[in-house]
Coordinates of C-alpha atoms in Angstrom, one line a residue:
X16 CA 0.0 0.0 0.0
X17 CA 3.0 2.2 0.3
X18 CA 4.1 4.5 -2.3
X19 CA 7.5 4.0 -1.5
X20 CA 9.8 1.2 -0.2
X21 CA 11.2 2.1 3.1
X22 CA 13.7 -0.3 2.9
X23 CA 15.3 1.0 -0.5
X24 CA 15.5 4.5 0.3
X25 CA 19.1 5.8 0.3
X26 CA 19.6 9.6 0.8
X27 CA 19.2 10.7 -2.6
X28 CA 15.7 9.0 -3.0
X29 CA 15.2 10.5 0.8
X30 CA 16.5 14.2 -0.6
X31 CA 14.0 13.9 -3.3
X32 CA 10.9 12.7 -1.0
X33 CA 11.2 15.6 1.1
X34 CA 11.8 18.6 -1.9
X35 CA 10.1 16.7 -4.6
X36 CA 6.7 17.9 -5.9
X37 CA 3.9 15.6 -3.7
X38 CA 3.1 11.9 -5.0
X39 CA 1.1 10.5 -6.9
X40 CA -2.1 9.4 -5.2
X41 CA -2.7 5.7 -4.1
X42 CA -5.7 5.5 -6.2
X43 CA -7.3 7.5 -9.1
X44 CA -10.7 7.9 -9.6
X45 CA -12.1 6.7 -12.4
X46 CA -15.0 8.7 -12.5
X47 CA -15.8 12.5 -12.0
X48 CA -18.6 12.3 -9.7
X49 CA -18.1 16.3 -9.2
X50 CA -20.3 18.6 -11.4
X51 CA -21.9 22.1 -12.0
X52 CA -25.4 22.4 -11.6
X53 CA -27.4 22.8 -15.0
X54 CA -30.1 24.4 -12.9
X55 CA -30.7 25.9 -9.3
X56 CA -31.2 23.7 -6.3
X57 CA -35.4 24.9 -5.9
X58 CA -37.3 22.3 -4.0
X59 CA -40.7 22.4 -3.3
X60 CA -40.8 20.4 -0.3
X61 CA -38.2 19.7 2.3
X62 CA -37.8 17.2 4.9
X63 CA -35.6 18.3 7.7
X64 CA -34.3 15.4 10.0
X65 CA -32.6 16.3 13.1
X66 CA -30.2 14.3 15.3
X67 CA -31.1 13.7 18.8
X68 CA -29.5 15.6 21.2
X69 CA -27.6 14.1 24.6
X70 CA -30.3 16.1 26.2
X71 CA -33.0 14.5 24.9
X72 CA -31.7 11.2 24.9
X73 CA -30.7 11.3 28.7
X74 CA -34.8 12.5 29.1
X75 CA -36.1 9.7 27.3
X76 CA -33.6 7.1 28.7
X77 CA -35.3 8.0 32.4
X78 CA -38.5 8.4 31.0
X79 CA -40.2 5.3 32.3
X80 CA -38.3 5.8 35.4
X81 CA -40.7 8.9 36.2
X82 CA -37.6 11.0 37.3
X83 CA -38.1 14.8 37.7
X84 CA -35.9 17.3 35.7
X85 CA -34.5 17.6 39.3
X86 CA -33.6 14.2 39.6
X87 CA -32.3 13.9 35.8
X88 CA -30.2 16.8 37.2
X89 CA -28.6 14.7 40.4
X90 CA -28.2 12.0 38.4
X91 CA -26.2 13.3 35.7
X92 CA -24.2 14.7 38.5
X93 CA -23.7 11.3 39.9
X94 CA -22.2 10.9 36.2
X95 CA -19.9 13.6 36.1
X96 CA -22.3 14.9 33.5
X97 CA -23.2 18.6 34.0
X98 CA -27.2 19.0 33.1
X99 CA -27.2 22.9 32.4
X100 CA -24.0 22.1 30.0
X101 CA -26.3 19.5 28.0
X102 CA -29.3 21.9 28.2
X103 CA -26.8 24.5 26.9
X104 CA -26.2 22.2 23.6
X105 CA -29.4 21.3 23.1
X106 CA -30.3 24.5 23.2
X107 CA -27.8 25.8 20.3
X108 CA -29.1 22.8 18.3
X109 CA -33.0 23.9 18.8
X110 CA -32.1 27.6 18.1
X111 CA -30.0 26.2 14.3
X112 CA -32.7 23.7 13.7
X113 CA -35.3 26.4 14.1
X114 CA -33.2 28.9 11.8
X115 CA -32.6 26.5 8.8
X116 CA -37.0 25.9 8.5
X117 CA -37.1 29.7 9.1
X118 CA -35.0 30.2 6.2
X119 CA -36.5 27.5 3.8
X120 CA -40.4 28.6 4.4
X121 CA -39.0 32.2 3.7
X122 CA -38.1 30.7 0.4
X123 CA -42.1 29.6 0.4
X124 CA -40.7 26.0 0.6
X125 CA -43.0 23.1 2.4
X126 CA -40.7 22.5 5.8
X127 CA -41.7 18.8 7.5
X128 CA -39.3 18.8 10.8
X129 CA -38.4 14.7 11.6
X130 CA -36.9 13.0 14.8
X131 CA -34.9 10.5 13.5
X132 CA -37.3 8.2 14.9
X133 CA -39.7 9.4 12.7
X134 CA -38.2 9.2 9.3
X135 CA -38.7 6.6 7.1
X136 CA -39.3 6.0 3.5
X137 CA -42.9 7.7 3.5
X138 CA -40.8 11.0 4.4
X139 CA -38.0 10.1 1.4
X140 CA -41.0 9.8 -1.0
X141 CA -42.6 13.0 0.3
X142 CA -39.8 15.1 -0.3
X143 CA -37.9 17.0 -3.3
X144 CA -34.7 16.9 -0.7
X145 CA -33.3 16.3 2.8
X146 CA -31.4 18.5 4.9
X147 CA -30.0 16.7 7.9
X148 CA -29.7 18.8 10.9
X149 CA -26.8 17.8 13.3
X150 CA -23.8 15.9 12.5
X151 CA -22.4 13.1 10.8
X152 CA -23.9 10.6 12.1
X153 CA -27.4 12.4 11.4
X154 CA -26.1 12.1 8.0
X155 CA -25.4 8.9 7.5
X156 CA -28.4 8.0 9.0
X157 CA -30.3 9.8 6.3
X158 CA -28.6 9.0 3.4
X159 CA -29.3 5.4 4.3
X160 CA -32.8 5.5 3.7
X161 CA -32.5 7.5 0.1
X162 CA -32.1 4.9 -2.5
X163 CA -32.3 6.9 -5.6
X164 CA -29.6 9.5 -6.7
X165 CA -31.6 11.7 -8.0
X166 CA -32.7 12.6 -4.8
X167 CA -30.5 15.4 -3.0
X168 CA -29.5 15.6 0.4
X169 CA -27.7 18.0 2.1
X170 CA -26.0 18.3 5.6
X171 CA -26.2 21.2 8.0
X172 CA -23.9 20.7 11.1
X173 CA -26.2 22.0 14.1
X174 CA -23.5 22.0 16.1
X175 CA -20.1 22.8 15.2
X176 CA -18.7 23.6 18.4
X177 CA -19.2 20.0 19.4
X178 CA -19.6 17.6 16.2
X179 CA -17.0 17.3 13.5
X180 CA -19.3 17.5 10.0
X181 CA -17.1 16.1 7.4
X182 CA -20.3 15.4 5.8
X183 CA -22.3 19.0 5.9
X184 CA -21.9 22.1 4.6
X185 CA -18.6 24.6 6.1
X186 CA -19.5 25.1 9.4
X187 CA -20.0 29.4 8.4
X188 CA -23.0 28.7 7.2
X189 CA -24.1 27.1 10.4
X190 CA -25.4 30.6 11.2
X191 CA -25.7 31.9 7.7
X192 CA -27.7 29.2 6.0
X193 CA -29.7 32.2 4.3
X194 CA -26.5 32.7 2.2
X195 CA -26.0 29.3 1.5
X196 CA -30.0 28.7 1.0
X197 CA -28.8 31.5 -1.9
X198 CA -26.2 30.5 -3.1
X199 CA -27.8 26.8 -4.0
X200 CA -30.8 28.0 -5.2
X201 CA -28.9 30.2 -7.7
X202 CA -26.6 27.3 -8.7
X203 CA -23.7 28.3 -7.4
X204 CA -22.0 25.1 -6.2
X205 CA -21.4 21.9 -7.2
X206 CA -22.5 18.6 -7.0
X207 CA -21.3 15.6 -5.5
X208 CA -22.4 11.7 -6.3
X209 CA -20.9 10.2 -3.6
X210 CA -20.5 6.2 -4.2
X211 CA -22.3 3.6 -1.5
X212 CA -22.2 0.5 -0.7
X213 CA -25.2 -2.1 -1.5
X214 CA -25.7 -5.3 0.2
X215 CA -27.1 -8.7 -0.6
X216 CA -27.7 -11.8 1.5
X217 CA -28.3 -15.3 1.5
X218 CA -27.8 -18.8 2.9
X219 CA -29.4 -20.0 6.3
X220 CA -30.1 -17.9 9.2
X221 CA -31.2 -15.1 7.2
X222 CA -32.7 -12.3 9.6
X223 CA -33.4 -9.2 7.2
X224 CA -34.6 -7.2 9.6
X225 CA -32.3 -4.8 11.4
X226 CA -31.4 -3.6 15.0
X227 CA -31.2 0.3 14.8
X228 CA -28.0 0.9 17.1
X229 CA -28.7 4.5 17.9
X230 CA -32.0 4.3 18.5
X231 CA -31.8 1.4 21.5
X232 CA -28.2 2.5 22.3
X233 CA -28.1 -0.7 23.4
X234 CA -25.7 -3.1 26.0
X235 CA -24.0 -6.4 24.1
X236 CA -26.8 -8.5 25.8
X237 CA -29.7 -6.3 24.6
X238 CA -28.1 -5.9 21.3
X239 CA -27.9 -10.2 20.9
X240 CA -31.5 -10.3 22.7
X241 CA -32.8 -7.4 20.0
X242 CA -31.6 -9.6 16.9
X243 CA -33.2 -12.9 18.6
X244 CA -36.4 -11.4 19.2
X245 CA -37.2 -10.2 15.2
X246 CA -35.2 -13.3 14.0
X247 CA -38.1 -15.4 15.9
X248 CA -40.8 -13.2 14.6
X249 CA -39.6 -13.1 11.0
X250 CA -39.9 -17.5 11.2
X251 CA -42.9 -17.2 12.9
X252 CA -44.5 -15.0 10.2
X253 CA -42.9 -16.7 7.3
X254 CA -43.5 -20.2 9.3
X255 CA -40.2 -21.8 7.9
X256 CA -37.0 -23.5 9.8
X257 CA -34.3 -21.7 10.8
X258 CA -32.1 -23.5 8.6
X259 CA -33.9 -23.0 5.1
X260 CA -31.6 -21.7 2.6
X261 CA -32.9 -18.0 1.6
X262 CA -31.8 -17.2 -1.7
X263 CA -30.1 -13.5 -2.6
X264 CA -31.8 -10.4 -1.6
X265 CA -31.0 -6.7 -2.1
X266 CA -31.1 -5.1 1.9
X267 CA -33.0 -1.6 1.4
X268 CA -30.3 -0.1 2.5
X269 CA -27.4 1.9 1.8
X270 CA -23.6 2.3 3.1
X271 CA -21.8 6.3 2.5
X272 CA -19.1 5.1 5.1
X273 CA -18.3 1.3 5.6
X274 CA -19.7 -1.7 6.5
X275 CA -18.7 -3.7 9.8
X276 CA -18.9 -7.5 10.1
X277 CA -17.2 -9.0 12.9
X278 CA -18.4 -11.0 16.5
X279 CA -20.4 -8.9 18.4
X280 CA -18.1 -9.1 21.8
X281 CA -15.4 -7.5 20.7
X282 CA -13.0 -9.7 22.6
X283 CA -14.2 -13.1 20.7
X284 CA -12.1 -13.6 17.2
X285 CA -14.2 -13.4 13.6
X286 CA -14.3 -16.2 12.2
X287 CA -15.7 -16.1 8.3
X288 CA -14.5 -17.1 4.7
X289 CA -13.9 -14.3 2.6
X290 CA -13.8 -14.3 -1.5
X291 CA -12.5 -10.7 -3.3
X292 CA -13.6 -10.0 -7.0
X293 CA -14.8 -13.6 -7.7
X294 CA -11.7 -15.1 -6.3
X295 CA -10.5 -18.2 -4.0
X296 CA -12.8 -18.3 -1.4
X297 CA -10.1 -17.7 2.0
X298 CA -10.5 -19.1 5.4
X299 CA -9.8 -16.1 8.1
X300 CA -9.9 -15.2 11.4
X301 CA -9.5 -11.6 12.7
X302 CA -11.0 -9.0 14.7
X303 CA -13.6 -8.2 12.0
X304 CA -13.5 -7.2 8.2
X305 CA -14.1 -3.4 7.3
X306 CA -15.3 -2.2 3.9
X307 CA -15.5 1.2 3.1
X308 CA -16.0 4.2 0.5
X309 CA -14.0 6.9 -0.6
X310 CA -16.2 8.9 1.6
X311 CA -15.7 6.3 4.4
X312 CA -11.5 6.3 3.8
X313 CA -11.4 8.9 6.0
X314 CA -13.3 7.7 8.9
X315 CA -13.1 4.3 10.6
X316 CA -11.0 2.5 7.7
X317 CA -8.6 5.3 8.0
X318 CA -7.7 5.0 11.9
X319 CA -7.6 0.7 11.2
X320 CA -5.1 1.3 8.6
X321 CA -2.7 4.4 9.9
X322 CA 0.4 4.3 10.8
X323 CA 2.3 6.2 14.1
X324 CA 5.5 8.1 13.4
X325 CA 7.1 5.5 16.0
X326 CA 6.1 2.3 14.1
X327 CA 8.0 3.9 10.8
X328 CA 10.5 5.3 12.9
X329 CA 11.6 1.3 14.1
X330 CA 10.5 0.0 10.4
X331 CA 13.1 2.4 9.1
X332 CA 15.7 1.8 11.9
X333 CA 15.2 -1.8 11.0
X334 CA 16.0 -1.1 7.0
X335 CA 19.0 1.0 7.8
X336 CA 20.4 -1.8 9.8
X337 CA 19.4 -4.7 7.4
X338 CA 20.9 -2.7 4.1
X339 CA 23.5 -0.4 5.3
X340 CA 21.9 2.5 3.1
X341 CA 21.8 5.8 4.6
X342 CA 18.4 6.2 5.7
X343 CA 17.4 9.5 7.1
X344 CA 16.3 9.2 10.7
X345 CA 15.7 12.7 11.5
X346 CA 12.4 13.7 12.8
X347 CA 11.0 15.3 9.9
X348 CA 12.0 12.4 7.2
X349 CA 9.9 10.2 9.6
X350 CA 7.2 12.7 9.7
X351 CA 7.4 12.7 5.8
X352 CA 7.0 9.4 5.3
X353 CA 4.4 9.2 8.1
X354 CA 1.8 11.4 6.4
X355 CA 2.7 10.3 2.9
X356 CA 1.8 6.8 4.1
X357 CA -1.1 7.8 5.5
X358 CA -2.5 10.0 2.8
X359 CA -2.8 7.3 0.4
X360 CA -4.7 5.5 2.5
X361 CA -7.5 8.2 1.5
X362 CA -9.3 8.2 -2.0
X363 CA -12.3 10.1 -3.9
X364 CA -16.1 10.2 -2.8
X365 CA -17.0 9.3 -6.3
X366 CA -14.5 6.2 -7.3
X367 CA -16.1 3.4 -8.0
X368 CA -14.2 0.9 -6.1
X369 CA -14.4 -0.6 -2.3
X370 CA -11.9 -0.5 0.1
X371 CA -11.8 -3.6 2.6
X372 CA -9.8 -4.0 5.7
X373 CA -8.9 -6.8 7.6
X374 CA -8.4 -5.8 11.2
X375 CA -5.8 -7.5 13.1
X376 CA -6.0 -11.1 10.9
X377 CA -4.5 -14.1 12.9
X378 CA -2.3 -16.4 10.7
X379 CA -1.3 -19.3 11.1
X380 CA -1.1 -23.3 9.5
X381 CA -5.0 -23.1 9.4
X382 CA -6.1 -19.4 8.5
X383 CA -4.3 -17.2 6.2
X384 CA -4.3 -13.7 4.9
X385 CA -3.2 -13.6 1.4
X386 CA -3.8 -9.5 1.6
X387 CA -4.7 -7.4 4.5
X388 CA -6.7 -4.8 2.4
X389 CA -7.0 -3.6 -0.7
X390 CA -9.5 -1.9 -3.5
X391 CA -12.2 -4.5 -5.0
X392 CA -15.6 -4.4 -6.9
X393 CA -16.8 -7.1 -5.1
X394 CA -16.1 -8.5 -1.6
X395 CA -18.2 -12.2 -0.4
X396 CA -18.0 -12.9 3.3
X397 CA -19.6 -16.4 4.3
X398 CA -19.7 -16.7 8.2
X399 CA -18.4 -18.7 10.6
X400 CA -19.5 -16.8 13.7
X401 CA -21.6 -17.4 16.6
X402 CA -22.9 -14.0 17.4
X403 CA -22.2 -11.7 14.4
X404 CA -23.5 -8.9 13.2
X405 CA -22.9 -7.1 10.2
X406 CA -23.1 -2.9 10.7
X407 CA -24.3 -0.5 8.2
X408 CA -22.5 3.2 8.7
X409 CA -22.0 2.3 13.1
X410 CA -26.3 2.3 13.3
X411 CA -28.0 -0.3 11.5
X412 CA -27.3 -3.7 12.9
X413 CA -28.4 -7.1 10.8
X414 CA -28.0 -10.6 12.4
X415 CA -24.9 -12.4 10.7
X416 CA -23.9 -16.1 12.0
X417 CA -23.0 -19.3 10.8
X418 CA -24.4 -19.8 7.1
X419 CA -25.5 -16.3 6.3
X420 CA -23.3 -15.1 3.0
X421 CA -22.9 -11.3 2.4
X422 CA -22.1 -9.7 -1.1
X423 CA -20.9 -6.5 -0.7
X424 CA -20.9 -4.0 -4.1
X425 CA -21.5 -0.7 -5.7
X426 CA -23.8 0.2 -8.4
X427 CA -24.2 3.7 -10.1
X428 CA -27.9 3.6 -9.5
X429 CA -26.6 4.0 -5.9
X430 CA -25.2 7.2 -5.6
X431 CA -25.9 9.9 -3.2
X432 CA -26.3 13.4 -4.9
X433 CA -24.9 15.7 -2.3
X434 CA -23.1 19.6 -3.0
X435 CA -20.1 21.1 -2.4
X436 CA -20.6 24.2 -1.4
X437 CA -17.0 26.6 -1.2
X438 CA -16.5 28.5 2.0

């Protein structure tokens, strides 16, 4: 995955690396999935879905408890948790929330305002576009839900202070959405197809129906108790065995970042045969397989995959000493080489291929790894496990054991139409 071998760098090659224009890229897009608008962004009807706040989740977690505000308030403190420093962030969210409709129905634009409890493909069909209001996780949530990409959907980070937003808008127009409101409806910007991941499943033990994550924010026990409950229900409704072989099926839903299959306690080892692009089919056991996007290379596949300055530093010790080149040791060079390596770990929203991971593999005479990661088209998981699940984007859990085969892929048809807007 390098761009350069560490171990054949003598001190011209090193001179070069560090005045030398910058690298070529690990991986070109093959597609432009970046274009200007032939016409303004003017939508008729908007649906606005907004995250949930710690606030709100902290009220509806005591709900049934019957606790006061004054007792949420003691026993947040019992936490460590400061109540009037939630409220305070709540607050901010409400008062951005509030000014993004404010703005839209000055426009004379239908506003529907969604919990992300509430939203659900009725609301996709309802509206000419989707602003999520919050962060990226809000995001992600509701891009998983739009399956056409004709369909745009734009991020508003309700919170910048607090929440990241690699996903919205720049955080300026946080407080000056009226600008940007302007700016998209006069076409200045660009768009964005950002490529997703789709998903199809087969074999025995098939349970389609997912386990929202964020919704239930639930323990390991709940979690395994949540998938047992609707895999029950879904046999008792269709009134088969739990061993009848289900054959392929498109999930109606969508991956922007990555997909997660692994054992659902963390501590237990993976255990699944994996096929890349048609291949061998590759017994492996690991702490869990990741396969991302280019828009998902920069979040969870990126921190599996980066390197620290003092793991280079020793790789390059370990290459001076082996070859008896002169091999720069100096801070900076290992700086260098640090963020050039770790660069090319990220690629383009729009390219059209998949980037798996293989997290911490285990090999030995039984179980090999042939490649730890690597781009693909196509990546088939059969598993081996006990008490898997497979995780769509960190909040959509499906049941994924012993039988169940995954196809992971991308299909033009699946791209999210997002903007870029410039700051």
């Amino acid at each position: 995955m390098a761009r350069c071998s560490v171990l054949c760098l003598g001190s011209r090659t090193a001179s070069l690396l560090l005045r030398g224009p910058p690298p070529r890229p690990l991986h070109r897009s093959l597609c432009s999935g970046s274009s200007e608008p032939k016409a303004g962004f003017n939508p008729e009807k908007v649906a606005v879905v907004t995250k949930t706040t710690r606030y709100e989740f902290e009220q509806q977690r005591y709900r049934y408890a019957g606790l006061s505000e004054d007792d949420l308030k003691q026993l947040l403190a019992m936490k460590g948790s400061s109540y009037s420093g939630l409220l305070e962030r709540h607050n901010i969210h409400t008062s951005n929330v509030e000014h993004i409709v404010k703005s839209l129905q000055r426009k004379g634009i239908e506003v529907r305002v969604l919990k992300r409890g509430e939203y659900n493909e009725d609301v996709v069909r309802w509206a000419d576009a989707i602003i999520s209001a919050g962060g990226d996780g809000t995001m992600l949530l509701v891009a998983s839900k739009v399956l056409s990409k004709d369909k745009p959907v734009v991020g508003v980070n309700t919170d910048p202070e607090r929440s990241e937003g690699h996903l919205c808008l720049p955080v300026r127009y946080t407080h000056a959405f009226p600008e940007a409101l302007e700016k998209l409806c006069r076409g200045e910007f660009r768009w964005l197809w950002r490529q997703r991941l789709r998903l199809h499943l087969e074999g025995t033990g098939i349970n389609p129906h997912p386990v929202d994550l964020h919704d239930q924010q639930l323990s390991l026990e709940q979690h395994t108790q949540a998938h047992r409950i609707t895999t029950m229900d879904n046999q008792h409704k269709r009134g088969t065995l739990y061993d009848t072989y289900s054959k392929p099926s498109l999930l109606p839903i969508r991956s922007l970042n990555e997909i997660f299959i692994g054992e659902s306690l963390s501590s237990r080892a993976s255990y699944y045969e994996i096929s890349v692009d048609d291949g061998p089919w590759e017994k492996q056991k690991s702490s869990g397989l990741s396969v991302c996007t280019g828009t998902g290379s920069k979040a969870w596949s990126y921190n599996i995959n980066k390197l620290a300055e003092q793991a280079v530093e020793e790789v390059l010790k370990i290459g001076k000493a082996q070859t008896g080149l002169d091999i720069p040791l100096e801070q900076t060079f290992i700086e260098k080489v640090t963020d050039e390596y770790n660069k090319s770990l990220v690629f383009s929203p729009d390219d059209r291929h998949l980037f798996y991971s293989v997290r911490e593999p285990i090999v030995n005479r039984v179980f090999s790894n042939s490649r730890q990661r690597g781009f693909a088209s196509k990546v088939c998981v059969r598993s081996r496990c006990w008490d898997a699940c497979m995780v769509v984007d960190g909040g959509t859990s499906f049941e994924f054991n012993d039988g169940a085969i995954a196809t992971i892929s991308m299909s033009e048809e699946d791209q999210l139409r997002t903007v870029i807007l410039e700051n």
